[in-house]
């Protein structure tokens, strides 16, 4: 659930500001390999530092001793957020380097599953039924958010269903430990070709750790007790600290932004993320099935920005399978289904879902789960 500008990340020895480009977002794996909700999945939470690397200033790859890097972190975080250095030091003294987190982050990427294998991981009858029950239970709050933001209630519910099984599985690691581990002991493969990416990812998590101090101070959270995924994502929507700071909303007006127990805040924050980060269009379509003219090659972009007009796509052989309003732009989507290639056109609201997780299949799973929750028949996978 998932952040956004990689602002002034604290480096191993210097300070480097890297602004994330507007396209790639949350999934750090930059692939369609599925993530396990709450344990391995990074929702709006983690921006992809490798995506920013192309435009980011170079980083110093010279190793810096742990004690030096940690001391610089304390100094820089205190100056950046006006937090007493003694408080940061005392808190870090209670943080733990967790080997299971290093192991999890070191795992080789799974093979990219085809759509017909990927979809059942996120869409089952139990998850559909659970989503319908969750929507019915919280219909009042969800409909208020839908009316205010234009983000459909079923889409908000589908995100929570995919991320945390409707809040039942929000993660078991202390967020402080997760971020401390990845900020100072991010695993190294020993491959020189991967070193820059690994350093940038460590810097990303170091920045998230700094933001955790600001977040817990501002929202009056106990930094020693909050739990989340092994990557540090938190709450029902799995927000990283930067996303929490930038996009969380006080939905019930109590003066706090609580993404752990306040449904009003959770629903409002997910919708706010879609609107502000993804440019959600009220009443706009998400995706429609399409056909590709025989003999034409699929056009499969990687960032899902809907920049092609229907005329552009027609010239490439694509036709929407149902009426589409004039003037819309879209991106073509190709899925490897059980019966062969499946074609779709994704619009601005599909792009908005990919800001939560870069995977085209993640976005399609959320969309189709939302449709099933709303009572629509699922298309074949």
CSV table of C-alpha atoms in Angstrom, one decimal:
chain,number,residue,atom,x,y,z
A,1,UNK,CA,0.0,0.0,0.0
A,2,UNK,CA,3.2,1.4,-1.5
A,3,UNK,CA,6.3,6.6,-1.6
A,4,UNK,CA,7.3,9.0,-3.2
A,5,UNK,CA,10.0,11.3,-3.6
A,6,UNK,CA,13.3,9.9,-2.4
A,7,UNK,CA,14.2,13.1,-0.7
A,8,UNK,CA,17.7,13.8,0.5
A,9,UNK,CA,18.6,10.2,1.5
A,10,UNK,CA,21.2,9.9,4.2
A,11,UNK,CA,24.1,8.2,2.6
A,12,UNK,CA,26.9,6.0,4.0
A,13,UNK,CA,29.1,9.1,4.3
A,14,UNK,CA,27.5,11.9,2.4
A,15,UNK,CA,24.0,13.3,1.8
A,16,UNK,CA,22.6,12.6,-1.6
A,17,UNK,CA,19.2,13.9,-2.8
A,18,UNK,CA,17.5,11.6,-5.3
A,19,UNK,CA,14.2,12.6,-6.6
A,20,UNK,CA,12.1,9.6,-7.7
A,21,UNK,CA,10.9,9.9,-11.3
A,22,UNK,CA,7.1,10.0,-11.7
A,23,UNK,CA,6.8,6.5,-13.1
A,24,UNK,CA,8.1,3.5,-11.2
A,25,UNK,CA,6.8,3.1,-7.7
A,26,UNK,CA,6.4,0.8,-4.9
A,27,UNK,CA,7.5,-2.7,-5.7
A,28,UNK,CA,11.3,-2.9,-5.1
A,29,UNK,CA,11.5,-6.1,-7.1
A,30,UNK,CA,10.7,-4.3,-10.4
A,31,UNK,CA,9.1,-7.4,-11.7
A,32,UNK,CA,5.8,-9.3,-11.7
A,33,UNK,CA,7.0,-11.8,-9.1
A,34,UNK,CA,4.3,-11.8,-6.5
A,35,UNK,CA,4.9,-10.6,-3.0
A,36,UNK,CA,3.6,-12.2,0.1
A,37,UNK,CA,1.1,-9.8,1.8
A,38,UNK,CA,2.4,-8.2,5.0
A,39,UNK,CA,5.6,-10.2,5.1
A,40,UNK,CA,7.3,-9.6,1.8
A,41,UNK,CA,5.1,-7.2,0.1
A,42,UNK,CA,5.9,-3.5,0.0
A,43,UNK,CA,2.8,-1.5,-0.6
A,44,UNK,CA,2.8,2.2,-1.2
A,45,UNK,CA,5.2,1.9,1.0
A,46,UNK,CA,8.5,1.3,-0.7
A,47,UNK,CA,9.5,3.4,-3.7
A,48,UNK,CA,11.9,1.6,-6.0
A,49,UNK,CA,15.3,3.1,-5.4
A,50,UNK,CA,16.7,1.3,-8.5
A,51,UNK,CA,14.1,3.2,-10.5
A,52,UNK,CA,15.5,6.5,-9.4
A,53,UNK,CA,19.1,5.4,-10.0
A,54,UNK,CA,19.0,6.5,-13.6
A,55,UNK,CA,18.5,10.1,-12.7
A,56,UNK,CA,20.1,10.2,-9.2
A,57,UNK,CA,23.5,11.6,-8.5
A,58,UNK,CA,26.3,9.0,-8.2
A,59,UNK,CA,26.8,7.5,-4.8
A,60,UNK,CA,30.0,6.8,-3.0
A,61,UNK,CA,30.5,3.0,-3.0
A,62,UNK,CA,33.4,3.0,-0.6
A,63,UNK,CA,32.5,0.9,2.5
A,64,UNK,CA,32.0,2.8,5.7
A,65,UNK,CA,32.3,1.1,9.1
A,66,UNK,CA,28.9,0.4,10.8
A,67,UNK,CA,29.8,2.6,13.8
A,68,UNK,CA,30.7,5.6,11.5
A,69,UNK,CA,27.5,5.2,9.4
A,70,UNK,CA,25.4,4.9,12.5
A,71,UNK,CA,26.9,8.0,14.1
A,72,UNK,CA,26.3,10.0,11.0
A,73,UNK,CA,22.7,8.8,10.8
A,74,UNK,CA,22.1,10.0,14.4
A,75,UNK,CA,23.7,13.4,13.7
A,76,UNK,CA,21.9,13.9,10.4
A,77,UNK,CA,18.5,12.7,11.5
A,78,UNK,CA,18.7,15.0,14.6
A,79,UNK,CA,19.5,18.0,12.4
A,80,UNK,CA,16.9,17.1,9.7
A,81,UNK,CA,13.9,16.6,12.1
A,82,UNK,CA,14.8,18.5,15.2
A,83,UNK,CA,14.9,15.3,17.3
A,84,UNK,CA,17.4,15.2,20.2
A,85,UNK,CA,20.4,13.1,19.2
A,86,UNK,CA,20.3,11.4,22.6
A,87,UNK,CA,16.8,10.2,22.0
A,88,UNK,CA,17.8,8.7,18.6
A,89,UNK,CA,20.8,7.1,20.1
A,90,UNK,CA,18.8,5.6,23.0
A,91,UNK,CA,16.2,4.2,20.6
A,92,UNK,CA,18.8,2.7,18.3
A,93,UNK,CA,20.4,1.0,21.3
A,94,UNK,CA,17.2,-1.0,21.6
A,95,UNK,CA,17.0,-1.9,17.9
A,96,UNK,CA,18.1,-5.3,16.8
A,97,UNK,CA,19.8,-6.6,13.6
A,98,UNK,CA,17.5,-9.4,12.6
A,99,UNK,CA,19.0,-12.2,10.5
A,100,UNK,CA,15.6,-13.5,9.2
A,101,UNK,CA,15.1,-10.1,7.6
A,102,UNK,CA,18.5,-10.3,5.9
A,103,UNK,CA,17.7,-13.8,4.7
A,104,UNK,CA,14.3,-12.7,3.4
A,105,UNK,CA,15.8,-9.8,1.5
A,106,UNK,CA,18.5,-12.0,0.1
A,107,UNK,CA,16.2,-14.6,-1.4
A,108,UNK,CA,16.5,-15.0,-5.1
A,109,UNK,CA,13.5,-13.6,-7.0
A,110,UNK,CA,10.8,-16.1,-7.8
A,111,UNK,CA,10.3,-16.9,-11.4
A,112,UNK,CA,7.7,-14.6,-13.1
A,113,UNK,CA,4.5,-16.5,-12.8
A,114,UNK,CA,2.0,-16.3,-15.7
A,115,UNK,CA,-1.3,-14.6,-15.0
A,116,UNK,CA,-3.2,-17.9,-14.7
A,117,UNK,CA,-0.9,-18.9,-11.8
A,118,UNK,CA,-0.6,-15.4,-10.3
A,119,UNK,CA,-4.2,-14.5,-10.0
A,120,UNK,CA,-5.3,-17.4,-7.7
A,121,UNK,CA,-2.7,-16.2,-5.2
A,122,UNK,CA,-4.7,-13.1,-4.7
A,123,UNK,CA,-8.2,-13.9,-5.9
A,124,UNK,CA,-10.1,-16.8,-4.3
A,125,UNK,CA,-13.7,-17.3,-3.3
A,126,UNK,CA,-12.7,-16.9,0.3
A,127,UNK,CA,-11.0,-13.6,-0.4
A,128,UNK,CA,-14.0,-12.4,-2.5
A,129,UNK,CA,-16.4,-13.4,0.3
A,130,UNK,CA,-14.2,-11.8,2.9
A,131,UNK,CA,-14.1,-8.6,0.8
A,132,UNK,CA,-17.9,-8.5,0.5
A,133,UNK,CA,-18.3,-9.0,4.3
A,134,UNK,CA,-15.7,-6.3,5.0
A,135,UNK,CA,-17.4,-3.9,2.7
A,136,UNK,CA,-20.8,-4.6,4.3
A,137,UNK,CA,-19.4,-4.1,7.8
A,138,UNK,CA,-17.7,-0.8,6.9
A,139,UNK,CA,-20.0,0.5,4.2
A,140,UNK,CA,-20.8,3.8,5.9
A,141,UNK,CA,-17.1,4.9,6.3
A,142,UNK,CA,-16.2,3.5,2.8
A,143,UNK,CA,-19.0,5.3,1.0
A,144,UNK,CA,-18.1,8.6,2.7
A,145,UNK,CA,-14.6,8.2,1.4
A,146,UNK,CA,-15.8,7.2,-2.0
A,147,UNK,CA,-18.1,10.3,-2.2
A,148,UNK,CA,-15.3,12.6,-1.1
A,149,UNK,CA,-12.5,11.2,-3.2
A,150,UNK,CA,-14.0,9.4,-6.1
A,151,UNK,CA,-12.1,6.2,-5.3
A,152,UNK,CA,-14.6,3.3,-5.3
A,153,UNK,CA,-15.2,1.5,-2.0
A,154,UNK,CA,-14.5,-1.9,-3.6
A,155,UNK,CA,-11.1,-0.8,-4.8
A,156,UNK,CA,-10.1,0.4,-1.3
A,157,UNK,CA,-11.3,-2.9,0.1
A,158,UNK,CA,-9.5,-4.9,-2.6
A,159,UNK,CA,-6.2,-3.2,-1.7
A,160,UNK,CA,-6.6,-4.1,2.0
A,161,UNK,CA,-7.6,-7.6,1.0
A,162,UNK,CA,-4.5,-8.2,-1.1
A,163,UNK,CA,-2.1,-6.4,1.3
A,164,UNK,CA,-3.2,-7.8,4.7
A,165,UNK,CA,-6.2,-10.1,4.2
A,166,UNK,CA,-8.6,-7.3,5.5
A,167,UNK,CA,-6.3,-6.3,8.3
A,168,UNK,CA,-5.8,-9.8,9.7
A,169,UNK,CA,-2.1,-10.1,8.7
A,170,UNK,CA,-0.3,-6.8,9.0
A,171,UNK,CA,3.2,-8.2,9.8
A,172,UNK,CA,5.1,-9.5,12.8
A,173,UNK,CA,8.4,-7.7,12.7
A,174,UNK,CA,9.1,-4.6,14.8
A,175,UNK,CA,9.3,-1.8,12.2
A,176,UNK,CA,12.3,-0.4,14.0
A,177,UNK,CA,14.2,-3.7,13.7
A,178,UNK,CA,13.2,-4.1,10.1
A,179,UNK,CA,14.4,-0.7,9.0
A,180,UNK,CA,17.5,-0.7,11.3
A,181,UNK,CA,18.5,-4.0,9.8
A,182,UNK,CA,18.1,-2.9,6.2
A,183,UNK,CA,19.5,0.5,6.8
A,184,UNK,CA,22.8,-0.7,8.1
A,185,UNK,CA,23.1,-4.4,7.1
A,186,UNK,CA,21.4,-4.5,3.7
A,187,UNK,CA,22.6,-7.8,2.3
A,188,UNK,CA,25.5,-7.8,-0.2
A,189,UNK,CA,25.7,-10.4,-3.0
A,190,UNK,CA,29.4,-9.9,-3.6
A,191,UNK,CA,28.6,-9.2,-7.3
A,192,UNK,CA,30.3,-5.9,-8.3
A,193,UNK,CA,27.6,-5.3,-10.9
A,194,UNK,CA,24.9,-5.3,-8.2
A,195,UNK,CA,26.8,-3.1,-5.7
A,196,UNK,CA,25.4,0.3,-6.7
A,197,UNK,CA,21.9,-1.0,-6.5
A,198,UNK,CA,22.5,-2.6,-3.1
A,199,UNK,CA,24.0,0.6,-1.8
A,200,UNK,CA,21.1,2.7,-3.1
A,201,UNK,CA,18.6,0.3,-1.4
A,202,UNK,CA,20.4,0.5,1.9
A,203,UNK,CA,20.3,4.3,1.6
A,204,UNK,CA,16.6,4.1,0.8
A,205,UNK,CA,15.9,2.1,4.0
A,206,UNK,CA,18.2,4.4,6.0
A,207,UNK,CA,16.0,7.3,4.8
A,208,UNK,CA,12.9,5.4,5.8
A,209,UNK,CA,14.4,4.8,9.3
A,210,UNK,CA,15.0,8.5,9.7
A,211,UNK,CA,11.4,9.2,8.6
A,212,UNK,CA,10.2,6.6,11.2
A,213,UNK,CA,11.6,8.9,13.9
A,214,UNK,CA,9.7,11.8,12.5
A,215,UNK,CA,6.5,9.8,12.0
A,216,UNK,CA,6.4,8.3,15.5
A,217,UNK,CA,7.0,11.7,17.0
A,218,UNK,CA,4.3,13.4,14.9
A,219,UNK,CA,1.7,10.7,15.3
A,220,UNK,CA,2.5,9.8,18.9
A,221,UNK,CA,3.3,6.2,18.0
A,222,UNK,CA,5.5,4.0,20.1
A,223,UNK,CA,8.6,3.4,18.0
A,224,UNK,CA,9.5,0.4,20.0
A,225,UNK,CA,6.3,-1.5,19.6
A,226,UNK,CA,4.8,-0.9,16.2
A,227,UNK,CA,5.0,-3.9,13.9
A,228,UNK,CA,4.9,-4.5,10.2
A,229,UNK,CA,6.5,-6.4,7.3
A,230,UNK,CA,10.1,-7.4,7.1
A,231,UNK,CA,10.6,-4.3,4.8
A,232,UNK,CA,9.1,-1.9,7.4
A,233,UNK,CA,5.6,-1.5,5.8
A,234,UNK,CA,2.9,-0.8,8.4
A,235,UNK,CA,-0.8,-1.0,9.0
A,236,UNK,CA,-3.8,-2.3,7.1
A,237,UNK,CA,-2.6,-0.7,3.9
A,238,UNK,CA,1.1,-1.4,4.4
A,239,UNK,CA,2.5,2.1,4.2
A,240,UNK,CA,6.2,2.8,4.6
A,241,UNK,CA,7.1,5.7,6.9
A,242,UNK,CA,7.6,8.1,3.9
A,243,UNK,CA,4.2,7.3,2.5
A,244,UNK,CA,2.6,7.5,5.9
A,245,UNK,CA,4.1,11.0,6.3
A,246,UNK,CA,3.2,12.1,2.8
A,247,UNK,CA,-0.2,10.6,2.2
A,248,UNK,CA,-1.9,9.4,5.4
A,249,UNK,CA,-5.1,11.3,6.3
A,250,UNK,CA,-6.9,12.0,9.5
A,251,UNK,CA,-10.2,10.6,8.3
A,252,UNK,CA,-12.2,10.9,11.6
A,253,UNK,CA,-10.9,14.3,12.7
A,254,UNK,CA,-9.4,13.1,16.0
A,255,UNK,CA,-6.1,14.9,15.3
A,256,UNK,CA,-4.1,11.7,14.5
A,257,UNK,CA,-3.4,9.6,11.5
A,258,UNK,CA,-3.8,6.0,12.7
A,259,UNK,CA,-3.3,3.4,9.9
A,260,UNK,CA,-3.4,0.5,12.4
A,261,UNK,CA,-6.8,0.7,14.1
A,262,UNK,CA,-8.8,3.6,12.6
A,263,UNK,CA,-10.8,2.4,9.6
A,264,UNK,CA,-11.7,6.0,8.7
A,265,UNK,CA,-8.0,6.9,8.6
A,266,UNK,CA,-7.1,3.8,6.6
A,267,UNK,CA,-9.8,4.2,4.0
A,268,UNK,CA,-9.1,7.9,3.6
A,269,UNK,CA,-5.4,7.4,3.3
A,270,UNK,CA,-5.5,4.7,0.7
A,271,UNK,CA,-7.9,6.8,-1.4
A,272,UNK,CA,-5.7,9.9,-0.9
A,273,UNK,CA,-2.7,7.9,-2.1
A,274,UNK,CA,-4.5,7.0,-5.3
A,275,UNK,CA,-5.6,10.5,-5.9
A,276,UNK,CA,-2.4,12.4,-5.0
A,277,UNK,CA,0.1,9.8,-6.1
A,278,UNK,CA,-1.7,8.1,-8.9
A,279,UNK,CA,-4.0,10.8,-10.3
A,280,UNK,CA,-7.2,8.8,-9.8
A,281,UNK,CA,-10.0,10.0,-12.1
A,282,UNK,CA,-13.4,10.1,-10.5
A,283,UNK,CA,-15.8,7.9,-12.5
A,284,UNK,CA,-13.1,6.9,-14.9
A,285,UNK,CA,-12.5,3.3,-16.1
A,286,UNK,CA,-9.7,1.2,-14.9
A,287,UNK,CA,-9.2,-1.4,-17.7
A,288,UNK,CA,-11.2,-3.0,-20.5
A,289,UNK,CA,-10.5,-6.2,-22.4
A,290,UNK,CA,-9.0,-5.7,-25.9
A,291,UNK,CA,-8.2,-7.6,-29.1
A,292,UNK,CA,-5.0,-7.5,-31.1
A,293,UNK,CA,-5.2,-7.8,-34.8
A,294,UNK,CA,-3.9,-11.1,-36.1
A,295,UNK,CA,-0.3,-10.9,-37.1
A,296,UNK,CA,0.5,-7.9,-35.1
A,297,UNK,CA,3.1,-8.0,-32.3
A,298,UNK,CA,2.0,-7.1,-28.7
A,299,UNK,CA,3.3,-3.7,-27.5
A,300,UNK,CA,4.1,-4.2,-23.8
A,301,UNK,CA,5.5,-1.1,-22.1
A,302,UNK,CA,7.0,-1.3,-18.6
A,303,UNK,CA,5.8,1.7,-16.7
A,304,UNK,CA,2.0,1.6,-17.5
A,305,UNK,CA,1.7,5.3,-18.1
A,306,UNK,CA,-1.5,5.7,-20.2
A,307,UNK,CA,-0.1,8.0,-22.9
A,308,UNK,CA,-1.5,6.4,-26.1
A,309,UNK,CA,-4.7,7.5,-27.7
A,310,UNK,CA,-7.2,5.0,-29.0
A,311,UNK,CA,-6.1,6.0,-32.5
A,312,UNK,CA,-2.5,5.3,-31.6
A,313,UNK,CA,-3.4,1.9,-30.3
A,314,UNK,CA,-5.6,1.1,-33.3
A,315,UNK,CA,-2.6,1.7,-35.5
A,316,UNK,CA,-0.8,-0.9,-33.5
A,317,UNK,CA,-3.7,-3.3,-33.9
A,318,UNK,CA,-5.5,-2.9,-30.6
A,319,UNK,CA,-9.3,-2.5,-30.3
A,320,UNK,CA,-11.2,-2.2,-27.0
A,321,UNK,CA,-13.6,-5.0,-26.4
A,322,UNK,CA,-16.3,-2.6,-25.1
A,323,UNK,CA,-17.2,1.1,-25.7
A,324,UNK,CA,-14.7,3.6,-24.4
A,325,UNK,CA,-15.3,7.3,-24.1
A,326,UNK,CA,-13.6,9.4,-26.7
A,327,UNK,CA,-10.5,11.3,-25.7
A,328,UNK,CA,-9.2,8.7,-23.2
A,329,UNK,CA,-5.6,7.6,-23.4
A,330,UNK,CA,-4.5,4.1,-22.4
A,331,UNK,CA,-1.7,1.7,-22.1
A,332,UNK,CA,-1.7,-1.8,-23.6
A,333,UNK,CA,-1.4,-4.8,-21.2
A,334,UNK,CA,-0.5,-8.3,-22.2
A,335,UNK,CA,-1.2,-11.2,-19.8
A,336,UNK,CA,-0.1,-14.8,-20.2
A,337,UNK,CA,-3.4,-16.6,-19.6
A,338,UNK,CA,-4.2,-20.3,-19.5
A,339,UNK,CA,-5.5,-20.2,-23.1
A,340,UNK,CA,-2.8,-17.9,-24.5
A,341,UNK,CA,-2.1,-14.2,-24.5
A,342,UNK,CA,-4.8,-11.9,-23.1
A,343,UNK,CA,-5.0,-8.3,-24.0
A,344,UNK,CA,-6.3,-5.3,-22.1
A,345,UNK,CA,-6.2,-1.5,-22.2
A,346,UNK,CA,-5.4,0.2,-18.9
A,347,UNK,CA,-6.5,3.8,-18.3
A,348,UNK,CA,-5.4,6.4,-15.7
A,349,UNK,CA,-7.0,4.6,-12.9
A,350,UNK,CA,-5.1,1.4,-13.8
A,351,UNK,CA,-1.9,3.4,-13.7
A,352,UNK,CA,-3.0,4.7,-10.2
A,353,UNK,CA,-3.1,1.2,-8.9
A,354,UNK,CA,0.4,0.5,-10.3
A,355,UNK,CA,1.7,3.3,-8.1
A,356,UNK,CA,0.9,1.0,-5.2
A,357,UNK,CA,2.9,-1.8,-6.7
A,358,UNK,CA,4.7,-1.6,-10.0
A,359,UNK,CA,3.5,-5.0,-11.2
A,360,UNK,CA,1.0,-5.0,-14.0
A,361,UNK,CA,-0.4,-8.3,-12.6
A,362,UNK,CA,-0.8,-6.8,-9.1
A,363,UNK,CA,-2.8,-3.9,-10.5
A,364,UNK,CA,-5.0,-6.3,-12.5
A,365,UNK,CA,-5.5,-8.6,-9.5
A,366,UNK,CA,-6.6,-5.6,-7.4
A,367,UNK,CA,-9.0,-4.4,-10.1
A,368,UNK,CA,-10.5,-7.8,-10.7
A,369,UNK,CA,-10.9,-8.5,-7.0
A,370,UNK,CA,-12.6,-5.2,-6.6
A,371,UNK,CA,-15.0,-6.1,-9.4
A,372,UNK,CA,-15.7,-9.5,-7.9
A,373,UNK,CA,-16.4,-7.9,-4.5
A,374,UNK,CA,-18.8,-5.5,-6.3
A,375,UNK,CA,-20.7,-8.6,-7.7
A,376,UNK,CA,-19.2,-8.6,-11.2
A,377,UNK,CA,-18.4,-11.9,-12.9
A,378,UNK,CA,-14.6,-12.6,-13.1
A,379,UNK,CA,-13.2,-12.9,-16.6
A,380,UNK,CA,-11.2,-16.2,-17.3
A,381,UNK,CA,-7.6,-16.2,-16.2
